[in-house]
Amino acid sequence: MKAAEIINLLNEWAPLYLIDEWDNTGFQIGDSKREVKRILISLDLDREVFEKALREDVQMIVTHHPIIFKPLKTLVRDNYKEKLIYDIIKEDIVVYNAHTNLDVAKNGVNETLARVLDIKDTEPLKTTYEEPLYKIVVFVPNSHRDLIIKTLGNEGAGWVGNYSHCTYNVEGVGTFMPREGTNPFIGETNILEKVEETRIETIVEKKDLQRILDKMIKVHPYEEVAYDIYPLANKGKSLGDGRVGEIEKVSLSQYLDKVKKSLNVDNIIVYGDRDRIINRVAVCGGSGSSFIYDAYLREAQVYITGDIKYHDAQYANELGLTIIDAGHYHTEKVILPVIKEYLEEKTQKMVEVQLYNQSSPPYVIY
Ligand SMILES: [Zn+2]
């Protein structure tokens, strides 16, 4: 597969419009036309990961953290970061990363972290994006109504709550006159035609709009398909930083054991009362101290994240929020197998996907 195809698949999952404004992430190094047979997935890209990629004859490295974050002013082989980038280019390796967009995406870092910790009914801690919704209205001869309804639904149109394939249909009469140079499915040139048609309307998310239209037009029998697109004021799915949701009532100390086991860590740092009974938990993979107040506003009793400073934890405790610092690495590593599964499924295993050193962080607690 070409690198560009794999990049498109990853961008579909973690769209670029979800990237935070301070962030710099996406397709960062390499040739999009490069043929990719093997992919290596890692949280970070350092010399060790690069060397592993060379040993394993990997053509593409996918990471969560961007290798190029601050703009480069030079690209010389005399300092650490630039030397690594220089060598990556020389070896013709493609580098892609999905950072803040993967944090907030559906099935991204935070949803995965919440799922691993058995947190249910989750919503973002802080909404950063609401998916715009559109209405598609299409006119179709009755003979092809069911085909169009099925196609729209199968492509992801018509979701209302947990109901898919929702459409509304009204029968009527369509008129048209085929002119010179046309090749009509029904009717003859220069004769006004009247056809029993159905007006089908359904709802789609912006991200799916073009794909669904293309598919619908492809299966529609008419040479020129009549359809309308209306922007809606209805609010779509909300995405954002962190997640908050419910767990079964449990004492904090019991839940701590669960966190350690689920994240496969030996040590976590806890600030707050361990005898407390809890059932509402917030999470943010990586460095989440800036969402302490959001966790409090969302009525979480416990907030699990990484990189918590002493005074941040004191502040949280004053708000009545217990803090679990499970580590930046451990709260983000959960996404690595999910990226692997996604790529294997979407590429139908046409590429081989490997995880780099998934279970151990780049440090020890001694
Ligand atoms: Zn991170």
PDB file of N, CA, C and O and ligand atoms in Angstrom, residues 64-65 99 285-287 328 332, ligand 1:
ATOM      1  N   HIS A  64       2.290   8.471  18.634  1.00  0.00           N
ATOM      2  CA  HIS A  64       1.307   9.395  19.221  1.00  0.00           C
ATOM      3  C   HIS A  64       1.941  10.780  19.385  1.00  0.00           C
ATOM      4  O   HIS A  64       1.364  11.782  19.001  1.00  0.00           O
ATOM      5  N   HIS A  65       3.148  10.818  19.916  1.00  0.00           N
ATOM      6  CA  HIS A  65       3.815  12.114  20.115  1.00  0.00           C
ATOM      7  C   HIS A  65       4.531  12.557  18.842  1.00  0.00           C
ATOM      8  O   HIS A  65       5.229  11.761  18.216  1.00  0.00           O
ATOM      9  N   HIS A  99      -1.707  13.152  17.470  1.00  0.00           N
ATOM     10  CA  HIS A  99      -1.509  13.570  18.861  1.00  0.00           C
ATOM     11  C   HIS A  99      -2.829  14.036  19.482  1.00  0.00           C
ATOM     12  O   HIS A  99      -3.663  13.212  19.842  1.00  0.00           O
ATOM     13  N   GLY A 285      -5.633  10.959  29.342  1.00  0.00           N
ATOM     14  CA  GLY A 285      -4.349  10.316  29.058  1.00  0.00           C
ATOM     15  C   GLY A 285      -3.256  11.365  28.922  1.00  0.00           C
ATOM     16  O   GLY A 285      -3.493  12.441  28.384  1.00  0.00           O
ATOM     17  N   GLY A 286      -2.061  11.055  29.434  1.00  0.00           N
ATOM     18  CA  GLY A 286      -0.922  11.965  29.279  1.00  0.00           C
ATOM     19  C   GLY A 286      -0.835  12.971  30.403  1.00  0.00           C
ATOM     20  O   GLY A 286      -0.850  12.615  31.574  1.00  0.00           O
ATOM     21  N   SER A 287      -0.818  14.238  30.020  1.00  0.00           N
ATOM     22  CA  SER A 287      -0.583  15.325  30.959  1.00  0.00           C
ATOM     23  C   SER A 287      -1.869  16.089  31.153  1.00  0.00           C
ATOM     24  O   SER A 287      -2.209  16.936  30.337  1.00  0.00           O
ATOM     25  N   HIS A 328       2.198   9.558  32.705  1.00  0.00           N
ATOM     26  CA  HIS A 328       1.926   9.982  31.326  1.00  0.00           C
ATOM     27  C   HIS A 328       1.950   8.768  30.386  1.00  0.00           C
ATOM     28  O   HIS A 328       1.024   8.534  29.607  1.00  0.00           O
ATOM     29  N   GLU A 332      -1.329   6.613  28.383  1.00  0.00           N
ATOM     30  CA  GLU A 332      -1.431   6.761  26.923  1.00  0.00           C
ATOM     31  C   GLU A 332      -1.117   5.473  26.159  1.00  0.00           C
ATOM     32  O   GLU A 332      -1.557   5.309  25.028  1.00  0.00           O
TER      33      GLU A 332
HETATM   34 ZN    ZN B   1       1.426  12.367  25.731  1.00  0.00          ZN
END
